[in-house]
mmCIF file of C-alpha atoms and ligand atoms in Angstrom:
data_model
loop_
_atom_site.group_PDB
_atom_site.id
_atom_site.type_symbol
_atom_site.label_atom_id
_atom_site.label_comp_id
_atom_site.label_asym_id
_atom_site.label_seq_id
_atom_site.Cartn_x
_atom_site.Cartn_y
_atom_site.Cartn_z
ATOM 1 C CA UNK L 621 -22.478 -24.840 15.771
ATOM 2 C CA UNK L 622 -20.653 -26.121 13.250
ATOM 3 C CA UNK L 623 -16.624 -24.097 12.734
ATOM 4 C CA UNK L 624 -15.706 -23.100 9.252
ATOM 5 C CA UNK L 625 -12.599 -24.238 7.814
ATOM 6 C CA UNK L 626 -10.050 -21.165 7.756
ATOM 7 C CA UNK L 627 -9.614 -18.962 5.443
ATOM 8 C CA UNK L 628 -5.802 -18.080 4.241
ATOM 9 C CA UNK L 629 -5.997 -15.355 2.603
ATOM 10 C CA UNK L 630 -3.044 -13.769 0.856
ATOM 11 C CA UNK L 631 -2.077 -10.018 0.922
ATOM 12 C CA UNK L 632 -0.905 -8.823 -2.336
ATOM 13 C CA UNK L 633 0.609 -5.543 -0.907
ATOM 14 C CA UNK L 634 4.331 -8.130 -0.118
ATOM 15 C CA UNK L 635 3.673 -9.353 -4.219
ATOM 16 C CA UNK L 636 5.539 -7.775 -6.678
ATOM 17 C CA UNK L 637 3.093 -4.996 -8.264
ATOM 18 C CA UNK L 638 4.684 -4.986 -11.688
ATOM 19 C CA UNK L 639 3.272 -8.754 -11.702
ATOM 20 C CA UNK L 640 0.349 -8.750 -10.122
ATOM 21 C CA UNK L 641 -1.842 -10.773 -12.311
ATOM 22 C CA UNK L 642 0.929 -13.656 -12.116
ATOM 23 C CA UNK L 643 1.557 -13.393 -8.323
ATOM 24 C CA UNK L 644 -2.772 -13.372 -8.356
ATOM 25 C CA UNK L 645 -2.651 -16.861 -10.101
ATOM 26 C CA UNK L 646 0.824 -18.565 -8.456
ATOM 27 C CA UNK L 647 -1.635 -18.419 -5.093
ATOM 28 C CA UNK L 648 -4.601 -20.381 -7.195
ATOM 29 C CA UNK L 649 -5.540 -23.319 -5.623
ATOM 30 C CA UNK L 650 -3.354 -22.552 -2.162
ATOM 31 C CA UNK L 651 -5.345 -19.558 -1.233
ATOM 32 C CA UNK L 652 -9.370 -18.946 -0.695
ATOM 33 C CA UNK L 653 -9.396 -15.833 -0.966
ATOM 34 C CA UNK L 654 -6.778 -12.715 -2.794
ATOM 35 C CA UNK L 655 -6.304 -10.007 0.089
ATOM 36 C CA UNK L 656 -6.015 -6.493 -1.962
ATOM 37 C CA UNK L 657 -5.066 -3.454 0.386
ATOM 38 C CA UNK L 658 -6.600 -0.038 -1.268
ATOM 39 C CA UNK L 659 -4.610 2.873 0.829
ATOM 40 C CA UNK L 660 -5.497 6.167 -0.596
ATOM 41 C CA UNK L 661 -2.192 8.702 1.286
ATOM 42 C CA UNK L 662 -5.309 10.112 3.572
ATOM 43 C CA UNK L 663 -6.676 7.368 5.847
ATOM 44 C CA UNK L 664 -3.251 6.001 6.072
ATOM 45 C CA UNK L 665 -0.067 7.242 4.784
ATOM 46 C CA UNK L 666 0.747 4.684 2.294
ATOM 47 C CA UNK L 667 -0.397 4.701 -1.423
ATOM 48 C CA UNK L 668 -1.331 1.683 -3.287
ATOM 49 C CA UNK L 669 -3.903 1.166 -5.956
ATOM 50 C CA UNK L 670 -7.658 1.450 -6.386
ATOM 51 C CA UNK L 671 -10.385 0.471 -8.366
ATOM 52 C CA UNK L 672 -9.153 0.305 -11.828
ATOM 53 C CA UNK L 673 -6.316 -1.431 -10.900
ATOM 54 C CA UNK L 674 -9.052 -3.876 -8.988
ATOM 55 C CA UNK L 675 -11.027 -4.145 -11.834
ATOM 56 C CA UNK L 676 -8.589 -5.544 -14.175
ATOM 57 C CA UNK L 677 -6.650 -7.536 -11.769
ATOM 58 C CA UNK L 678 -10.393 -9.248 -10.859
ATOM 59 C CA UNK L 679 -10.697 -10.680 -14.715
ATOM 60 C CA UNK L 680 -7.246 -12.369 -14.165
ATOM 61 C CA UNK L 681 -8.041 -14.993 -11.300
ATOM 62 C CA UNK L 682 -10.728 -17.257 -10.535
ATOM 63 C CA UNK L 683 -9.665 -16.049 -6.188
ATOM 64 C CA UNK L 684 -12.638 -14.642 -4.696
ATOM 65 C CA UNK L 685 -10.955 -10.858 -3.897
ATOM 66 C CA UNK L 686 -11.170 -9.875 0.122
ATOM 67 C CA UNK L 687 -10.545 -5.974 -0.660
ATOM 68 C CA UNK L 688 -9.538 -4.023 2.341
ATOM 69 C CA UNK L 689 -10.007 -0.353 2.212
ATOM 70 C CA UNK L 690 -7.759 1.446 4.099
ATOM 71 C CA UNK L 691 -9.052 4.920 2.590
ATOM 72 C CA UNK L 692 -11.219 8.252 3.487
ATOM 73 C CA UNK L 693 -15.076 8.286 2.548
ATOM 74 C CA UNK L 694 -15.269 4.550 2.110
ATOM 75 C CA UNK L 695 -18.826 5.763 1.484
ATOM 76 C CA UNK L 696 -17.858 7.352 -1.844
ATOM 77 C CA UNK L 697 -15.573 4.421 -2.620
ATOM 78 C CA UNK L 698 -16.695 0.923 -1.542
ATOM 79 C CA UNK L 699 -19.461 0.034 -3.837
ATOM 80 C CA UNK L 700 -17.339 0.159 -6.759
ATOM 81 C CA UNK L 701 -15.422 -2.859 -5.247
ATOM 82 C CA UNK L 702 -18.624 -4.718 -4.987
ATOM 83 C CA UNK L 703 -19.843 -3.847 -8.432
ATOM 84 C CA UNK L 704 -16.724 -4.573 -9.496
ATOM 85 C CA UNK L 705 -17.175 -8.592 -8.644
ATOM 86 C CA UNK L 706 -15.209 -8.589 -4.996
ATOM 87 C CA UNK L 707 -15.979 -11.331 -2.598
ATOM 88 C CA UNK L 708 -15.712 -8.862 0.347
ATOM 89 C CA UNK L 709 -15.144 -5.245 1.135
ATOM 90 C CA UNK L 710 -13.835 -4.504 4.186
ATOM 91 C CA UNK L 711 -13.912 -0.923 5.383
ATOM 92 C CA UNK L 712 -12.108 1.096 8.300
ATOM 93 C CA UNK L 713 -14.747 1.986 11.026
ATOM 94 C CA UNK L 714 -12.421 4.743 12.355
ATOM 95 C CA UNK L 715 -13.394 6.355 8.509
ATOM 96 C CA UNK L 716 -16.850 6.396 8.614
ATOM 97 C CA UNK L 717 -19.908 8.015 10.446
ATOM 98 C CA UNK L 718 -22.011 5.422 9.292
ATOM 99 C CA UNK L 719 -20.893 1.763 9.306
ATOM 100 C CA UNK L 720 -24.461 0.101 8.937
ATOM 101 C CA UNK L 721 -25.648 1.956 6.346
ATOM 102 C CA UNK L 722 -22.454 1.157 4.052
ATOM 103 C CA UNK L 723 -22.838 -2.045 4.730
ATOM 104 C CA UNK L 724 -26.478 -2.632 3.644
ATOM 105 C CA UNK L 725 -25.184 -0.859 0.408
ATOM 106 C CA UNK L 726 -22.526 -3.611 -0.041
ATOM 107 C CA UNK L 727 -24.722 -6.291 0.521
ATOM 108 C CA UNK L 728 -27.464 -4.770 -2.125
ATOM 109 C CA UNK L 729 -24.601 -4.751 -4.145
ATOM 110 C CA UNK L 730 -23.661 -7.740 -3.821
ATOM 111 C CA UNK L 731 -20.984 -8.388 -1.715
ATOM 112 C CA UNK L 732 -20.095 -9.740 1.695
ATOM 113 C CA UNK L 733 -19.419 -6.513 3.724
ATOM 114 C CA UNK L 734 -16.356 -6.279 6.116
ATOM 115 C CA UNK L 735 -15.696 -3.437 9.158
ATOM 116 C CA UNK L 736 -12.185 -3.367 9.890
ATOM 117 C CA UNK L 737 -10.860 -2.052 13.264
ATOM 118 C CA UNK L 738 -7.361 -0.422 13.522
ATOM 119 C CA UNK L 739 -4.940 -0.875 16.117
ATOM 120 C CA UNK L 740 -5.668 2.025 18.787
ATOM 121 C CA UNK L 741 -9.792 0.947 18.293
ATOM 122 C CA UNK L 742 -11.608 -0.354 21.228
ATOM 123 C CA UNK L 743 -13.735 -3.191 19.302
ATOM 124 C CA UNK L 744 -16.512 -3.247 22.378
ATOM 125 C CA UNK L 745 -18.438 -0.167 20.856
ATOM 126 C CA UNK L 746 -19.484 -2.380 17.756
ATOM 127 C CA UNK L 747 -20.559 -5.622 18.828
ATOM 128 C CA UNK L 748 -23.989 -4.327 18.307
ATOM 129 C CA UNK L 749 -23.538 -3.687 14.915
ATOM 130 C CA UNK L 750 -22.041 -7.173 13.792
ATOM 131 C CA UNK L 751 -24.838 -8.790 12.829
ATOM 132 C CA UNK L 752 -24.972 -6.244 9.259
ATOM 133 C CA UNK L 753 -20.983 -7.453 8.904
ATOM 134 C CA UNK L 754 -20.006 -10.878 7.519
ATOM 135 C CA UNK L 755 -16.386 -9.936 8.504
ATOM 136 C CA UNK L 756 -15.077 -8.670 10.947
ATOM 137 C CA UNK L 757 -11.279 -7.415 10.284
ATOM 138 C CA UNK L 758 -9.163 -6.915 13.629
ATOM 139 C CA UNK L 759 -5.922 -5.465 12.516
ATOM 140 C CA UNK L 760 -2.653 -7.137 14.334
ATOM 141 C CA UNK L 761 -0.747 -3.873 13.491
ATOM 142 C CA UNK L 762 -1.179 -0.322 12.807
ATOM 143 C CA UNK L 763 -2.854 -0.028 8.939
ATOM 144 C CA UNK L 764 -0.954 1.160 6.823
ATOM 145 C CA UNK L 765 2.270 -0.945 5.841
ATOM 146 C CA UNK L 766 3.283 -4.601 5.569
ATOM 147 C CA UNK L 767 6.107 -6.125 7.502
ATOM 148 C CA UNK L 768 5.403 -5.280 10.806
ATOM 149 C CA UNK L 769 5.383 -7.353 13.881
ATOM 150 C CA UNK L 770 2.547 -9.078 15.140
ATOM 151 C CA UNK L 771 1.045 -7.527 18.158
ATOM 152 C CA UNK L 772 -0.270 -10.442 20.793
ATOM 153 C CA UNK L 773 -2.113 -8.215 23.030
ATOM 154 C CA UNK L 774 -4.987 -7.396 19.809
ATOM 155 C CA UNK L 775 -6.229 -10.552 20.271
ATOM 156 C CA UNK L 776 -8.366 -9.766 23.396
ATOM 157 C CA UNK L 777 -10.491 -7.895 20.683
ATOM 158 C CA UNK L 778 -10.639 -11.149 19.000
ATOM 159 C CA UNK L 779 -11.366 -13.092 21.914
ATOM 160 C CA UNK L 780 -14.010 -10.434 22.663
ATOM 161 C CA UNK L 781 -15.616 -10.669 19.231
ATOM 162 C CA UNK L 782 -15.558 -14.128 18.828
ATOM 163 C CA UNK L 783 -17.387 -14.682 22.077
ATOM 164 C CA UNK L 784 -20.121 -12.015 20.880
ATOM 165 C CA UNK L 785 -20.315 -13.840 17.514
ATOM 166 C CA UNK L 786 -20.661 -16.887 19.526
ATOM 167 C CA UNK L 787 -23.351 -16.400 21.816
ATOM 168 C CA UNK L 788 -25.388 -14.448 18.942
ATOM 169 C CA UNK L 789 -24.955 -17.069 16.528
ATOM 170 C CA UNK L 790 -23.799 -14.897 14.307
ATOM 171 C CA UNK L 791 -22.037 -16.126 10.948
ATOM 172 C CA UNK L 792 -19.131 -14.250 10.975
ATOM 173 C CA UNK L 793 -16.008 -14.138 10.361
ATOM 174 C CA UNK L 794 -13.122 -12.620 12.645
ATOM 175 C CA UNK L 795 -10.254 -12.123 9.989
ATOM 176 C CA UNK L 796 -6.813 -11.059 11.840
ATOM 177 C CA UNK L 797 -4.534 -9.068 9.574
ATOM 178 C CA UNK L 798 -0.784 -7.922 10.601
ATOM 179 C CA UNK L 799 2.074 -9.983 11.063
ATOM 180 C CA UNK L 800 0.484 -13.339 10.365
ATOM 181 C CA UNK L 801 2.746 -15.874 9.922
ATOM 182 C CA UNK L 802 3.784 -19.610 10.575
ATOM 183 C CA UNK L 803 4.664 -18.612 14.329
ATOM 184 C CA UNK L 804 1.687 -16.445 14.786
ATOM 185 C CA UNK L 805 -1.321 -18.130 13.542
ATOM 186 C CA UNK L 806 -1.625 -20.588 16.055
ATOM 187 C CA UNK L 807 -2.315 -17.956 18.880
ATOM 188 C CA UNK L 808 -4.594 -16.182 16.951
ATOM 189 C CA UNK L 809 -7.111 -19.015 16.040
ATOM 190 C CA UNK L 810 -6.884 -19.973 19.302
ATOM 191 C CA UNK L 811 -8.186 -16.698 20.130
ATOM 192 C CA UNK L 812 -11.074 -17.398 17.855
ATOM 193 C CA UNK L 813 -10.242 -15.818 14.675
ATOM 194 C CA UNK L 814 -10.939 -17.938 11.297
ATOM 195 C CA UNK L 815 -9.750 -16.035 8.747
ATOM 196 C CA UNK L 816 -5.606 -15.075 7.871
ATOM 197 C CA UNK L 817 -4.119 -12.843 5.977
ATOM 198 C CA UNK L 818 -0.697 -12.806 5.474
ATOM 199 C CA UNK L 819 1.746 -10.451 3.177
ATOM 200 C CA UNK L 820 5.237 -10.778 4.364
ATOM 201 C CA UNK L 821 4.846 -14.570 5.063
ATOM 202 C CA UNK L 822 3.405 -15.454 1.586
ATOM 203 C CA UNK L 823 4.731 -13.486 -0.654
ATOM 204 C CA UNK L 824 8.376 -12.951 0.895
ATOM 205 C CA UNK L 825 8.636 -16.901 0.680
ATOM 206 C CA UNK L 826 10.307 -18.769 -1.929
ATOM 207 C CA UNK L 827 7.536 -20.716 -2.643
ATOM 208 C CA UNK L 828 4.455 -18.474 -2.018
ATOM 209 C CA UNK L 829 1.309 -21.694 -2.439
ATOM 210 C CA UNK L 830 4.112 -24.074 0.120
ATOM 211 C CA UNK L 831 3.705 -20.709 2.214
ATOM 212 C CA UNK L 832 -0.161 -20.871 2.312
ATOM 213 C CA UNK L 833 -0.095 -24.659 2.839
ATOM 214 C CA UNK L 834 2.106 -24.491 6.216
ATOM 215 C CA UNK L 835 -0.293 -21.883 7.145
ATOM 216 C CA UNK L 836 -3.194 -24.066 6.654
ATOM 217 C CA UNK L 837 -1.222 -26.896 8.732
ATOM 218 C CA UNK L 838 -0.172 -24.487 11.728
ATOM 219 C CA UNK L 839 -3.960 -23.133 12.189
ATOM 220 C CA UNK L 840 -5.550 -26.753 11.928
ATOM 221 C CA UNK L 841 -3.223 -27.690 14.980
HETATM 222 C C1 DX5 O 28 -1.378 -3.495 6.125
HETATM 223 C C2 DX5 O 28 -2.272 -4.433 5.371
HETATM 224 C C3 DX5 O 28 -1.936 -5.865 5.451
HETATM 225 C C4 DX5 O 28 -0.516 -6.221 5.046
HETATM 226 C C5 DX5 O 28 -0.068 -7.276 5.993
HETATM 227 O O1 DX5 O 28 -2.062 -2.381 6.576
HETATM 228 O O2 DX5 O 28 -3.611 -4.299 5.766
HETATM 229 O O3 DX5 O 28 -2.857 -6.639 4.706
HETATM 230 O O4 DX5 O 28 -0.377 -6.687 3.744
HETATM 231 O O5 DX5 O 28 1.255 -7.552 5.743
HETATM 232 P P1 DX5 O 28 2.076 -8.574 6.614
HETATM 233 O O6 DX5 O 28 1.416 -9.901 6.501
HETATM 234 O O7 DX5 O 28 3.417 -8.523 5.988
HETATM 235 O O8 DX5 O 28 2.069 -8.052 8.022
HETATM 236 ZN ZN1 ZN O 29 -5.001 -5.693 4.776
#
């Protein structure tokens, strides 16, 4: 089977949020796709924005949006994201009843659909249900806040997941988020994820598209 080049994928939540349509477009070019964390003060105990915010921000970039919905009732929530033009929506399986159904609704809405497993998740109980995902987001910290430090031992999940993905021919994509950076990255493709999003490491640098590019050059190692 054929790999997919990686995806870099930055995470607004480290731009600066008075800015965000400029910090959207300094990526352009560097990134393939705009990571945008929705946290709603329930599911997690940040706040950050949500669709209206999403829907404006969308017009400003020609980045395909990767939203990540770290929020309550995703069923009430998600297919605005799709409607609203995003690439992918991502939502927290640890928030739903009913992951497979949500994600035939993002699809018929026409988006990628994403299932996102938190830190203290056991991934084995949804292999089965992979094949309605076209991303699969293992978090490499607890949701909720940027800046933390990457934890090593989440990628047996990927590991796990990419070997199911694997051997099902699945086209998927196992998307790490949490503590991604140049020093990171390495171990966690090697553990078979293909798709990076990084916060802290893109947006905390100086020069946020040089960020993305030594990014791109530590994965393809
Ligand atoms: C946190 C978010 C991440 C966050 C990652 O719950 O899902 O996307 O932006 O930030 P860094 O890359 O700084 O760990
Ligand atoms: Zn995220």
């Amino acid at each position: 089977m054929s790999v997919p080049p990686p995806i870099i994928a930055p995470s607004i939540l480290a731009a600066d949020f008075s800015r965000l349509a400029e910090e959207a477009r300094a990526v352009e070019g560097a990134a393939d796709w705009l990571h945008v964390d929705v946290m709603d003060n329930h599911f997690v105990p940040n706040l950050t924005i949500g669709l209206p915010v999403v829907q404006s921000l969308i017009k400003t970039t020609t980045l395909p949006f990767d939203v990540h919905l770290m929020i309550e009732a995703p069923e009430r929530w998600s297919i605005g994201y799709a409607e609203a033009g995003a690439y992918n929506v991502t939502f927290h399986v640890e928030a739903t009843d009913d992951p497979v159904a949500l994600a035939k609704s993002l699809r018929a809405a026409g988006s990628r659909a994403g299932l996102a497993i938190d830190r203290g998740t056991p991934v084995e109980p949804y292999l089965e249900l992979l094949p309605h995902f076209d991303t699969l987001l293992i978090m490499t910290i607890k949701a909720g806040f940027g800046g933390q430090a990457f934890l090593p031992e989440m990628l047996d999940k990927v590991r796990t997941a990419r070997r199911h993905a694997s051997s099902g021919h699945l086209e998927l994509r196992v998307e790490v988020d949490g503590g991604i950076a140049a020093d990171t990255i390495e171990a966690a493709a090697d553990a078979g994820a293909d798709a990076f999003v990084a916060g802290t490491a893109v947006y905390g640098a100086a020069d946020p598209a040089a960020a993305i590019r030594a990014l791109r050059q530590a994965v393809s190692r």
